[in-house]
Coordinates of C-alpha atoms and ligand atoms in Angstrom, one line a residue:
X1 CA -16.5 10.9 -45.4
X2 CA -15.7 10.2 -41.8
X3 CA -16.8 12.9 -39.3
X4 CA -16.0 11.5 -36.3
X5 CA -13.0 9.9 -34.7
X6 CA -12.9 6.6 -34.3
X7 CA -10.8 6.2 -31.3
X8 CA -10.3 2.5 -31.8
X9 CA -7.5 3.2 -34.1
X10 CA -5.8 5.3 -31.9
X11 CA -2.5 3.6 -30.6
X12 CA -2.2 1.7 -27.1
X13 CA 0.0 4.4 -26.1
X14 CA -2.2 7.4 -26.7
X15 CA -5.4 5.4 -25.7
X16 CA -3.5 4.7 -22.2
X17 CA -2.5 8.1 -21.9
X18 CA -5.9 9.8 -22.7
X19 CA -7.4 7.3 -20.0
X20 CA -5.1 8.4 -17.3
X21 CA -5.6 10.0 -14.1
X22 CA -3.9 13.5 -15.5
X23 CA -2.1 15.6 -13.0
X24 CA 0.4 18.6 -12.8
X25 CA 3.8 18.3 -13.4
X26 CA 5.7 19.5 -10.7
X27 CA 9.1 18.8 -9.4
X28 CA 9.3 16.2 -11.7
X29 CA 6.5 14.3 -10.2
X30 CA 2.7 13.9 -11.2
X31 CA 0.8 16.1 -8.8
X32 CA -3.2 16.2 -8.4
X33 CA -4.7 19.1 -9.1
X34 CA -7.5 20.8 -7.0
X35 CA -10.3 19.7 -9.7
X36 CA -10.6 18.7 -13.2
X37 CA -11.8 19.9 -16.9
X38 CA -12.8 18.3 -19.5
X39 CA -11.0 18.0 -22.6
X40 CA -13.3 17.6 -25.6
X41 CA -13.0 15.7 -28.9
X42 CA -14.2 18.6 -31.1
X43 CA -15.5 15.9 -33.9
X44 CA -18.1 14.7 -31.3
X45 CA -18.4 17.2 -28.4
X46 CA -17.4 14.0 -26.3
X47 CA -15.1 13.8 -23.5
X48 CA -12.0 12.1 -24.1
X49 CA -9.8 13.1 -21.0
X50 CA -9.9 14.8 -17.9
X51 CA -7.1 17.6 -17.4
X52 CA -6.2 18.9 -13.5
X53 CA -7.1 22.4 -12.4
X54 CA -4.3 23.9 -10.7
X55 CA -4.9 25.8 -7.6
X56 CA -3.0 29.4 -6.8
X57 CA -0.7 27.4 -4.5
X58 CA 0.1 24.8 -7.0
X59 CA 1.2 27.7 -9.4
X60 CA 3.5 29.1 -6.6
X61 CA 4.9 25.4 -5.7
X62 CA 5.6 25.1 -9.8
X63 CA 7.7 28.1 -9.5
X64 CA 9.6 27.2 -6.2
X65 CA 10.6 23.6 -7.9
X66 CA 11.9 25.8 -10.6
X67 CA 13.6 28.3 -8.9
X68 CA 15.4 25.4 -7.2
X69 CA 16.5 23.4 -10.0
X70 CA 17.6 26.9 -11.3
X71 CA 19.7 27.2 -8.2
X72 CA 20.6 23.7 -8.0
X73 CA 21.4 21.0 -10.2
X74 CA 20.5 22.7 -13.5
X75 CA 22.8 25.1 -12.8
X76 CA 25.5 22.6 -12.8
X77 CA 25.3 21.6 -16.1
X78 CA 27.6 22.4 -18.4
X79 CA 26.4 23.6 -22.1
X80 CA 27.2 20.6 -23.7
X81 CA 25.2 18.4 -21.5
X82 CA 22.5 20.9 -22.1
X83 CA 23.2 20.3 -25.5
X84 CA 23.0 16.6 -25.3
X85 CA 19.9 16.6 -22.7
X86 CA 17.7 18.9 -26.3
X87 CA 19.1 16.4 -28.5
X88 CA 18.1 13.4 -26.4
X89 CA 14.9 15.2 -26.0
X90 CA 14.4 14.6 -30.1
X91 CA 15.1 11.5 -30.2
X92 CA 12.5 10.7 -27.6
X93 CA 9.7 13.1 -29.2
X94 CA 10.6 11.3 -32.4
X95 CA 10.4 7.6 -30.7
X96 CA 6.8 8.9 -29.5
X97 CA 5.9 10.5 -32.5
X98 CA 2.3 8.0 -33.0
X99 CA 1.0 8.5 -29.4
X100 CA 2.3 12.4 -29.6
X101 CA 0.5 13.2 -33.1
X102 CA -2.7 11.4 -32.0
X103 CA -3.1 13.0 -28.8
X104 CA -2.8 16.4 -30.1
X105 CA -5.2 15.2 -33.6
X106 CA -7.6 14.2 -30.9
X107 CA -7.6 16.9 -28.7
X108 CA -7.3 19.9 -30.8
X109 CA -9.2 18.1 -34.5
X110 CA -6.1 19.1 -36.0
X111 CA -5.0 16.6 -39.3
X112 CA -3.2 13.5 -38.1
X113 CA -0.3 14.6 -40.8
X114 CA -0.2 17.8 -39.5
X115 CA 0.7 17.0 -36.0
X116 CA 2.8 14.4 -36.9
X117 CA 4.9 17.0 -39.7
X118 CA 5.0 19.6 -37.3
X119 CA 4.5 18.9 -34.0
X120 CA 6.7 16.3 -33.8
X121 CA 9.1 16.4 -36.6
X122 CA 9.1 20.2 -37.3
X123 CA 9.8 20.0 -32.3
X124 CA 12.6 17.5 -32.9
X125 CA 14.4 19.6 -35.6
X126 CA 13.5 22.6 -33.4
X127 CA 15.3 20.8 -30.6
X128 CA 18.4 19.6 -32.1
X129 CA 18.9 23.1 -33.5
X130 CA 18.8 24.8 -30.0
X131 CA 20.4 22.1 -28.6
X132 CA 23.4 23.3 -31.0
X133 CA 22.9 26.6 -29.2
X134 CA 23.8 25.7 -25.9
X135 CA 27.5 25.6 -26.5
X136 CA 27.6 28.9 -28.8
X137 CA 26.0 31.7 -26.2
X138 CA 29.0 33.6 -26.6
X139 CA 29.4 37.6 -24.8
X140 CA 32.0 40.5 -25.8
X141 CA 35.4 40.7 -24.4
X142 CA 37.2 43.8 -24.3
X143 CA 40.3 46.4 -23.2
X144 CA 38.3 49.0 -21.3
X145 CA 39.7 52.2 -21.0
X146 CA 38.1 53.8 -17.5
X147 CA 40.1 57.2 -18.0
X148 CA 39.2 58.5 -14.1
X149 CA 41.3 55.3 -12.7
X150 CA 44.7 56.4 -14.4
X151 CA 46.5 53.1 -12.9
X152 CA 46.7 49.7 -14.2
X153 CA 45.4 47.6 -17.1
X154 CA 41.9 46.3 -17.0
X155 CA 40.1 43.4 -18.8
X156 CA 36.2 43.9 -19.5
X157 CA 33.6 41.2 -20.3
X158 CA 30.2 41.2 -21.3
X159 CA 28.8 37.4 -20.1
X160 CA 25.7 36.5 -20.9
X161 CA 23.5 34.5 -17.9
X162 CA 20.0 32.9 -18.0
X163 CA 17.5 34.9 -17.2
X164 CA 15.7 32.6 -14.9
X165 CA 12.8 31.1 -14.1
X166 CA 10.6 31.5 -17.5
X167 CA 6.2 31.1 -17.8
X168 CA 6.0 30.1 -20.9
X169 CA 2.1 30.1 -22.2
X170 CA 0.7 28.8 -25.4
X171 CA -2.7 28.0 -27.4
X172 CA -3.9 25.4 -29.0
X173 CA -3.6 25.3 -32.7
X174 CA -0.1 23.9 -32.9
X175 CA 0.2 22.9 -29.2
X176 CA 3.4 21.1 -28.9
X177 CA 5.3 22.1 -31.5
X178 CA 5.0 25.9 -30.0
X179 CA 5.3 25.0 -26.7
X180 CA 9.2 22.9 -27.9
X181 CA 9.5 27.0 -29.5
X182 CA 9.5 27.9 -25.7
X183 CA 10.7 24.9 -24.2
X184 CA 14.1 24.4 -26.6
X185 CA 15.8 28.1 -26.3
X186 CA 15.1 28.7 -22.3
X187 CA 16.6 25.4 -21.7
X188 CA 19.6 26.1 -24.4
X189 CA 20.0 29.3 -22.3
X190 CA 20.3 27.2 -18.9
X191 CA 16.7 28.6 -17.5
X192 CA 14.1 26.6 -15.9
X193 CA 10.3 26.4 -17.3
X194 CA 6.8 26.6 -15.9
X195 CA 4.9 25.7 -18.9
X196 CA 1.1 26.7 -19.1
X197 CA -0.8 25.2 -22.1
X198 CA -4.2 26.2 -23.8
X199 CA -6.9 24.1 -21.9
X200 CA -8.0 22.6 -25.5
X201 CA -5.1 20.8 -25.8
X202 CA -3.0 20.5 -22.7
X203 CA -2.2 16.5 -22.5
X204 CA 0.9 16.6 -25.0
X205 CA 3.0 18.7 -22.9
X206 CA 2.9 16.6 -19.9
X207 CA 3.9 14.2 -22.1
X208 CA 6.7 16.0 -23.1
X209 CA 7.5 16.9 -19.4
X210 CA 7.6 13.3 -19.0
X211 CA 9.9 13.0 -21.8
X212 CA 12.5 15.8 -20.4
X213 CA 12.7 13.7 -17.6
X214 CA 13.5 10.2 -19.7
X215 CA 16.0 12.6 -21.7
X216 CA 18.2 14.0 -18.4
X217 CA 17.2 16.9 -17.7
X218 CA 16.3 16.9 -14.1
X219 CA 13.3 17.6 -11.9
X220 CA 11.9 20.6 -11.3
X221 CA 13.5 22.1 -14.8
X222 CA 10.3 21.5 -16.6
X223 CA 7.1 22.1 -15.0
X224 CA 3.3 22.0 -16.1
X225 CA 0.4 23.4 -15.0
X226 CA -2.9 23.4 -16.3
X227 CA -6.1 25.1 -15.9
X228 CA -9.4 25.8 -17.9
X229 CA -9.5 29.4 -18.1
X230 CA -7.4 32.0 -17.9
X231 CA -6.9 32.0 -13.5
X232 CA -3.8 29.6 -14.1
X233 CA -1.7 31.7 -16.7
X234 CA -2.5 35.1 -14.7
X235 CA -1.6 33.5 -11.6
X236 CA 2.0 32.5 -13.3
X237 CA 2.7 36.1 -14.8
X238 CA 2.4 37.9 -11.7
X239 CA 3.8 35.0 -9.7
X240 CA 7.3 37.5 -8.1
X241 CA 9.6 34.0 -8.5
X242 CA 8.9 34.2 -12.3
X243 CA 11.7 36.5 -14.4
X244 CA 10.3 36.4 -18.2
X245 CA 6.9 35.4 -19.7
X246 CA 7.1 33.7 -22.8
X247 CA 3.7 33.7 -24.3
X248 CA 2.4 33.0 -27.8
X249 CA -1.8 33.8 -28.5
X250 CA -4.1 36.1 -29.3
X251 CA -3.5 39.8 -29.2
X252 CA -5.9 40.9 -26.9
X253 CA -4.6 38.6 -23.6
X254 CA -0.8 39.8 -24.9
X255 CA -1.5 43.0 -23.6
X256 CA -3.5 41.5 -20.3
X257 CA -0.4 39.8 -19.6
X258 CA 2.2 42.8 -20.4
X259 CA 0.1 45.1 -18.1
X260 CA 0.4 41.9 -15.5
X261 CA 4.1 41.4 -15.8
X262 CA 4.8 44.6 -15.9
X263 CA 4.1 45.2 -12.2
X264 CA 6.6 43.5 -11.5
X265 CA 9.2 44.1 -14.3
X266 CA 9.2 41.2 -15.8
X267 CA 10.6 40.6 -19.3
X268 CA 8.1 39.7 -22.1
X269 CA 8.6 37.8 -24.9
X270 CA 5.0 38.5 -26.8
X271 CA 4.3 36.3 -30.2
X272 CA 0.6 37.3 -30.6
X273 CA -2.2 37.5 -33.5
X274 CA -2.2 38.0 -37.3
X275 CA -4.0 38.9 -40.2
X276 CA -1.5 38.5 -42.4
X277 CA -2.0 39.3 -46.2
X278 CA -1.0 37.9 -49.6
X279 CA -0.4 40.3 -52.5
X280 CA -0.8 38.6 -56.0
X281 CA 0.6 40.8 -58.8
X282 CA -0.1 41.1 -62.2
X283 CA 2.9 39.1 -63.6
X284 CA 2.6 36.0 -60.8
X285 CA 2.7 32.7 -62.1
X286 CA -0.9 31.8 -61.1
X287 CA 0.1 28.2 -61.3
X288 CA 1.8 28.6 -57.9
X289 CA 0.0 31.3 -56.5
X290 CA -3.6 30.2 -56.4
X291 CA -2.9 26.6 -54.6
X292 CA -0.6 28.5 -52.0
X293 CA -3.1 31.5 -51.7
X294 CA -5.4 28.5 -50.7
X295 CA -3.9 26.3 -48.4
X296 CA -2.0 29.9 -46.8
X297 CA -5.5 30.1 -45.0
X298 CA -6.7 26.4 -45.0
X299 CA -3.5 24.9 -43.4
X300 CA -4.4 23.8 -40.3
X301 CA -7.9 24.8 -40.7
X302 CA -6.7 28.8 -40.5
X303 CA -5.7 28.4 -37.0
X304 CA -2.0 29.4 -38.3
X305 CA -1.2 33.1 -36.7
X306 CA 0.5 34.0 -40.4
X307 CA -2.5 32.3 -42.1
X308 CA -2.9 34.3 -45.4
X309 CA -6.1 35.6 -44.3
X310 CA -6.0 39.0 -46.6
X311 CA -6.0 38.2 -50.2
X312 CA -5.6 41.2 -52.6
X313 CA -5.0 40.4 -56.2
X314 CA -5.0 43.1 -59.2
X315 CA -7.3 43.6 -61.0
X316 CA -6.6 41.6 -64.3
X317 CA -6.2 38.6 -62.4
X318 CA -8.5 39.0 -59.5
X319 CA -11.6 36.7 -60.9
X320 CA -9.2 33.9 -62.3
X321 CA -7.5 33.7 -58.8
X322 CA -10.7 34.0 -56.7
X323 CA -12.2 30.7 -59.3
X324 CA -9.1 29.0 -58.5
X325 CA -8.9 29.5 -54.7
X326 CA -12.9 28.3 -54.9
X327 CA -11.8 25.6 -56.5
X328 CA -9.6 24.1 -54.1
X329 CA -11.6 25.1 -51.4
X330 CA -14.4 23.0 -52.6
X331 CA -12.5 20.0 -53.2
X332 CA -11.3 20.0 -49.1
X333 CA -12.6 16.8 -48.0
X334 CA -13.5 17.8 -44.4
X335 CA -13.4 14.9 -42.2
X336 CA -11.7 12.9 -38.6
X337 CA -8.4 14.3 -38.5
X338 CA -7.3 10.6 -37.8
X339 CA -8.7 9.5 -41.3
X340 CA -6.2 9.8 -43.9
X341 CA -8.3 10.9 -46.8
X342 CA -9.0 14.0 -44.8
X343 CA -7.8 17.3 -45.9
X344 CA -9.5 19.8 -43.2
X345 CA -10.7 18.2 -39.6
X346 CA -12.9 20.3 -37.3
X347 CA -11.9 23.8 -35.9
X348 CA -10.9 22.9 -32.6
X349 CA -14.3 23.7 -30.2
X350 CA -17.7 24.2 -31.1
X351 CA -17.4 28.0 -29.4
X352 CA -14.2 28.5 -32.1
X353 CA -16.8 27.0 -34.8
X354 CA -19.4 29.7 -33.5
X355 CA -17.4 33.0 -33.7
X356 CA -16.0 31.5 -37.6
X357 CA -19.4 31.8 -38.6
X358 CA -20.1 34.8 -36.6
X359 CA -17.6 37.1 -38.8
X360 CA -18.6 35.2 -42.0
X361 CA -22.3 36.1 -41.0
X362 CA -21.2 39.6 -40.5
X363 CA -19.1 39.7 -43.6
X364 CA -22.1 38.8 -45.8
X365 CA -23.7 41.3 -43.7
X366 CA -21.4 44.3 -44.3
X367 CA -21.8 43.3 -48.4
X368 CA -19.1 40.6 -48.9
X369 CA -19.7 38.2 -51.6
X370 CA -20.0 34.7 -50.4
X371 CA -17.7 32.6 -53.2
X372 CA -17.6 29.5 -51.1
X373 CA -18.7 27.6 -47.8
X374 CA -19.9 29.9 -45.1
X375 CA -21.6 27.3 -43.3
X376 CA -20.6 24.3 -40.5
X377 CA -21.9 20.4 -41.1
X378 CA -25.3 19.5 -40.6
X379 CA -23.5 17.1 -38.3
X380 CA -22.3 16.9 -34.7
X381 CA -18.8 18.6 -34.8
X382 CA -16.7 22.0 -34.9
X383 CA -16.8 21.7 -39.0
X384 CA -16.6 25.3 -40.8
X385 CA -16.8 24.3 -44.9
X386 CA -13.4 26.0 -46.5
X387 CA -15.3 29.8 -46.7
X388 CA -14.1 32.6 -49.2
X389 CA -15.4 35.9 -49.0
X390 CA -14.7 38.5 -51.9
X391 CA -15.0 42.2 -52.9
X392 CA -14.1 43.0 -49.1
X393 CA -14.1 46.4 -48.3
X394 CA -11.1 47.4 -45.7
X395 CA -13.8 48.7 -43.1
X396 CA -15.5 44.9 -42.8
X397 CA -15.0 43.7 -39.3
X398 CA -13.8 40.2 -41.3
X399 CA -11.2 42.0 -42.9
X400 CA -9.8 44.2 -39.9
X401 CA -10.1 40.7 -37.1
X402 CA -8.0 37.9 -37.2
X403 CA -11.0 35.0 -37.7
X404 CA -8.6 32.3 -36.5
X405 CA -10.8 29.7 -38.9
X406 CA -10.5 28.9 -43.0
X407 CA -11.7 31.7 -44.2
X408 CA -10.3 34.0 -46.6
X409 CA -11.3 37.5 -47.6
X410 CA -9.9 39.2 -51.0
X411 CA -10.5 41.9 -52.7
X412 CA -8.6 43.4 -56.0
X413 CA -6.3 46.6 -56.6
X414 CA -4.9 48.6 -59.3
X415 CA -1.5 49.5 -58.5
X416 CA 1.4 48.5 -56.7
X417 CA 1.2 51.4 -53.8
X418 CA -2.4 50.5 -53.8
X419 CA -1.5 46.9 -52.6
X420 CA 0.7 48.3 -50.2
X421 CA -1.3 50.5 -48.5
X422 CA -4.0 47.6 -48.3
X423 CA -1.7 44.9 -46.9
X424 CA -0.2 47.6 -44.3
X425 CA -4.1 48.9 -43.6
X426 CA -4.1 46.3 -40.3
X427 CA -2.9 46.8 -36.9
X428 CA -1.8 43.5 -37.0
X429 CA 1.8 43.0 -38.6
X430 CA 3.1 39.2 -38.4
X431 CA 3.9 38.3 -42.1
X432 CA 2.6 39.2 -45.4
X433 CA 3.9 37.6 -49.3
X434 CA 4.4 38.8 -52.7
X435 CA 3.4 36.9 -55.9
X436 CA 5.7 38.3 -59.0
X437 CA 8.7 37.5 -61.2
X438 CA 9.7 41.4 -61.3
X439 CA 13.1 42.1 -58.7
X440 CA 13.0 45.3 -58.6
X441 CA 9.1 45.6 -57.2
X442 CA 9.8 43.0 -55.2
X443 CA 12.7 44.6 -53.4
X444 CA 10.9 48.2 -53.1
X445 CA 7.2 45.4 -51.8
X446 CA 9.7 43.9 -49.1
X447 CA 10.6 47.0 -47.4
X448 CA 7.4 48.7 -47.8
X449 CA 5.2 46.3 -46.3
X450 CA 4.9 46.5 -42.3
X451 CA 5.0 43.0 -41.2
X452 CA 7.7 40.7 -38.8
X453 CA 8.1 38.2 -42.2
X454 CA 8.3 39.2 -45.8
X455 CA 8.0 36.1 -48.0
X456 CA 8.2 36.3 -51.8
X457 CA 6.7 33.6 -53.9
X458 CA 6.0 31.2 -51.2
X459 CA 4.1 32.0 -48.0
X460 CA 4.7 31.1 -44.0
X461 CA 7.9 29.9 -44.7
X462 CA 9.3 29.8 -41.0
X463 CA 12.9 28.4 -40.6
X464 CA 14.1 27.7 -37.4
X465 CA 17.5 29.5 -37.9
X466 CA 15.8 33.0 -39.2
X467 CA 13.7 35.1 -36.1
X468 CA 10.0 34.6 -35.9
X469 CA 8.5 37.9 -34.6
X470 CA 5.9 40.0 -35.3
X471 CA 5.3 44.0 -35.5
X472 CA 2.8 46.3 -34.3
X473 CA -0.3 44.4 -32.0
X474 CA 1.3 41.2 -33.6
X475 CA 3.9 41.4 -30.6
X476 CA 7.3 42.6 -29.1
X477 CA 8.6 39.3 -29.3
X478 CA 11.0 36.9 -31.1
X479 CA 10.6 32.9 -31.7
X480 CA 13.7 30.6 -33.0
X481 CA 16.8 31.5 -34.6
X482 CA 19.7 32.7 -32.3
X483 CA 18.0 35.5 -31.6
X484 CA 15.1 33.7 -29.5
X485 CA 17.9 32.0 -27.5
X486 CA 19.8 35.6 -26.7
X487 CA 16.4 36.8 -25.5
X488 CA 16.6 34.3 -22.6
X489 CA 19.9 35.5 -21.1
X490 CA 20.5 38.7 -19.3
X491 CA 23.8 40.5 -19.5
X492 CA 26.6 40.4 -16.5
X493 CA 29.4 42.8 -17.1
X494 CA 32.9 41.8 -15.2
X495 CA 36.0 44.7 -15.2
X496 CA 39.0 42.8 -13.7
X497 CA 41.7 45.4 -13.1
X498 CA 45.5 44.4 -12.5
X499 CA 48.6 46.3 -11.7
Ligands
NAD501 P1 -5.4 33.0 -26.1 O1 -4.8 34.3 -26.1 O2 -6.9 32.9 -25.8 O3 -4.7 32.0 -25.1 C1 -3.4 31.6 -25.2 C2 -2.9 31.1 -23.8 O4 -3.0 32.1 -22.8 C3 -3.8 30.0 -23.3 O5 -2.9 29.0 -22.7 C4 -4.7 30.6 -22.3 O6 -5.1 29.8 -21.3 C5 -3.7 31.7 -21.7 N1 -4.3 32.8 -21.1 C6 -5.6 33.4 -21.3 N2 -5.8 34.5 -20.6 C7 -4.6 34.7 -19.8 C8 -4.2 35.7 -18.9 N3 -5.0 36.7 -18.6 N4 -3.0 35.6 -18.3 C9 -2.2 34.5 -18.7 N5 -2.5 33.6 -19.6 C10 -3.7 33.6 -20.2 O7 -5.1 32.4 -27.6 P2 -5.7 31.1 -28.2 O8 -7.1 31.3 -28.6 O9 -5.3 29.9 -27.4 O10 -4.7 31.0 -29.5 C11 -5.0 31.6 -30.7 C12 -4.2 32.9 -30.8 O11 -2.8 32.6 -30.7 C13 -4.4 33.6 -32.1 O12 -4.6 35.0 -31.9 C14 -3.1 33.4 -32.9 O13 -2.8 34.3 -33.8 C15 -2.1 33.4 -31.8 N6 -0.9 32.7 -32.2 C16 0.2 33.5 -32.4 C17 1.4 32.9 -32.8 C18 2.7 33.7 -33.0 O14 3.7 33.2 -33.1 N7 2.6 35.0 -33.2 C19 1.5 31.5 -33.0 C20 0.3 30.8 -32.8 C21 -0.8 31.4 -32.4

């Protein structure tokens, strides 16, 4: 077992570009920041690059260069060469795909596999898909009728515009591939970008700034600031040259940031936390249910906002399940997310490691029976061993807060309304999935439970051509699909009257 990364294996590409002098993006050029953070390998605790601060002005400067290329050359672009600019975009992300996936394994402890599956290929499908968009934003056309102007004929259109200047601000656990979920619809749209990453892991989307550049799409249409707390983001939300914030994170700085924008009007897109819970009934084929209710909630180490953090199984099946989840969460082999043989790396900081075990601590304490793990690595490293806490009560603080870390809770039920009113006892509502051969209680499950995704014998199943969106504190918001690229135009209405 490997715990730490061994950055000699590491490509020369990534190894050049974690050595680099790291600025903003702005304009299309490299700009210094004010100061710089660390951005820490979370295997060690060592610092592996140095990320630039960026000051209040810097912020405002981002949002000028925007608001220009808005005005300017962006705006010149037909949709087709938007079109072709995304799909160019892919090809590069794709071309980069070893010094992409490494960066992001290194900075965030995040499986090599996973950031190569997702980050990159998962962004390039992303990309070509809303590149498609570009030349489909289609509006209404229509014979009005304006009875108080009795003259004439009249022609009415509804045409849809972009928005404008967009903040779009992600976390950490899948870094680039959500920031391509913000980046590939506002430019399909025809908007500009000021791009804010999580200070964990900010390095892969200057990369991909640099990319946008290589792929066409001119300065000043994708820009990136960093920062190591929160100053940067709330500097961009209330920024009066931004017109929509895009954000995807936790709940609690979702509201911050709707109470900030809203000031000033600005429209929110909000994709924000989970707790998301998977219902195993008595008729499921446990063969398929038990390794998904596992890797639901040890994917990517639990940092997945639809992790299947709630299991609740009935009763007749409840101790087989919770055996073989324990199972497979015993058998994780944690280690270096660039070592191959590893099936869970580190959570992604040692403070992230600290709260995990703070709500498994306080689970135990509440009267939660420890199946598995509950403990980090007597070894440098953000490590949390694969956890599973059972015979949860729906009061438990680890049961009613999204942990953000592998660790499931589960607890049984009796009935079918009992599962329901379980699963919808959250105030979280991003997705939730149903385990059963039976239609019709699946149908009567899938409109009962309150949650932005219903899946049914699979879970977080996320297409890019199907809305991604949560309800209740999981956010007024929509990700991919059509849907995400309408929410980035606004709506001009033209009445042409003739005689
Ligand atoms: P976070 O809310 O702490 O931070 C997210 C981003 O917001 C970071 O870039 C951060 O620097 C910035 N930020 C912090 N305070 C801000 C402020 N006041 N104004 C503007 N920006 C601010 O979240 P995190 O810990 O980075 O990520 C984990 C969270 O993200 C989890 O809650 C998870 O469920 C959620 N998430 C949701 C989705 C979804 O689609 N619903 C997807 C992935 C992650």
């Amino acid at each position: 077992m490997v715990l730490e990364n061994d950055l000699e294996v590491l490509g020369a590409e990534a190894t050049a570009f974690l050595d680099r002098e790291h600025g903003l993006h702005i304009g299309g050029a490299q700009v210094l920041g004010s100061d710089g953070f660390s951005i820490v390998d979370p295997t060690s605790g060592r610092v592996v690059s140095v990320a630039a601060e960026a000051s209040p002005e810097q912020v405002g400067q981002a949002v000028s260069c925007a608001r220009k290329a808005l005005q300017g050359p962006w705006s010149s672009f037909r949709p087709h060469e938007r079109e072709q600019c995304l799909l160019r975009l892919a090809d590069l992300v794709e071309a980069n795909q070893r010094e992409l996936s490494e960066i992001e394994a290194v900075c965030s402890g995040r499986l090599l596999a996973n950031t190569r599956g997702i980050d990159v290929g998962y962004s390039a499908h992303v990309l070509r898909y809303m590149g498609g968009w570009a030349t489909k934003i289609a509006g209404q056309a229509i014979t009005p009728s304006i009875p108080y102007i009795p003259d004439g004929h009249f022609s009415g259109f509804a045409l849809r515009r972009p928005v404008g200047v967009v903040a779009a601000i992600v976390p950490w656990n899948v870094a680039l591939g959500l920031a391509v979920w913000k980046v590939a619809p506002a430019l399909a749209a025809g908007c500009t970008i000021v791009l804010k990453p999580s200070p964990q892991s900010p390095l892969t989307a200057l990369r991909l700034a640099e990319l946008a550049l290589e792929a066409g799409i001119p300065e000043g249409v994708v820009n990136v600031v960093t920062g190591r707390d929160s100053a940067v983001g709330a500097a961009l939300v209330r920024h009066p040259g931004v017109d929509m914030v895009s954000f995807t994170g936790s709940t609690d700085t979702g509201s911050r940031i709707a109470v900030d924008a809203a000031a000033s009007l600005k429209r929110c897109n909000l994709e924000l936390g989970g707790k998301s819970p998977l219902l195993i009934m008595e008729d499921a084929d446990l063969d398929r249910a038990i390794p998904a209710a596992a890797w639901a909630i040890f994917a990517n180490h639990g940092q997945n906002c639809c992790a299947g953090s709630r299991l609740y199984v009935h009763e007749s099946r409840y101790q087989d399940v919770l055996a073989g989840v324990a199972e497979i969460a015993e058998a994780i082999q944690l280690g270096s997310p660039l070592d191959e043989t590893s099936t869970m790396g580190p959570l992604v900081s040692e403070a992230q490691q600290q709260r995990v075990l703070g709500f498994v601590a306080e689970g135990k304490r509440e009267g939660a029976r420890l199946v598995a793990g509950g403990v980090g690595l007597e070894h440098p490293g953000a490590y949390v061993v694969p956890t599973v806490l059972a015979d949860v009560e729906p009061q438990m603080q680890c049961v009613r807060e999204e942990i953000f870390g592998p660790v499931l809770v589960a607890a049984p039920f009796a009935s079918e309304e009992e599962a329901i009113r379980l699963a919808n006892d959250s105030r979280y509502g991003l997705g939730a999935s149903i385990w059963s051969k039976d239609f019709d209680r699946i149908g009567r499950m899938t409109e009962a439970l309150q949650a932005g995704a219903v899946w049914v014998n699979v879970h977080n199943a996320l297409d890019v051509a199907l809305p991604f969106g949560g309800w209740k504190s999981s956010g007024p918001g929509v990700d991919l699909s059509e849907q995400a690229v309408l929410a980035h135009t606004k709506i001009k209405t033209a009445v042409h009257h003739y005689c």
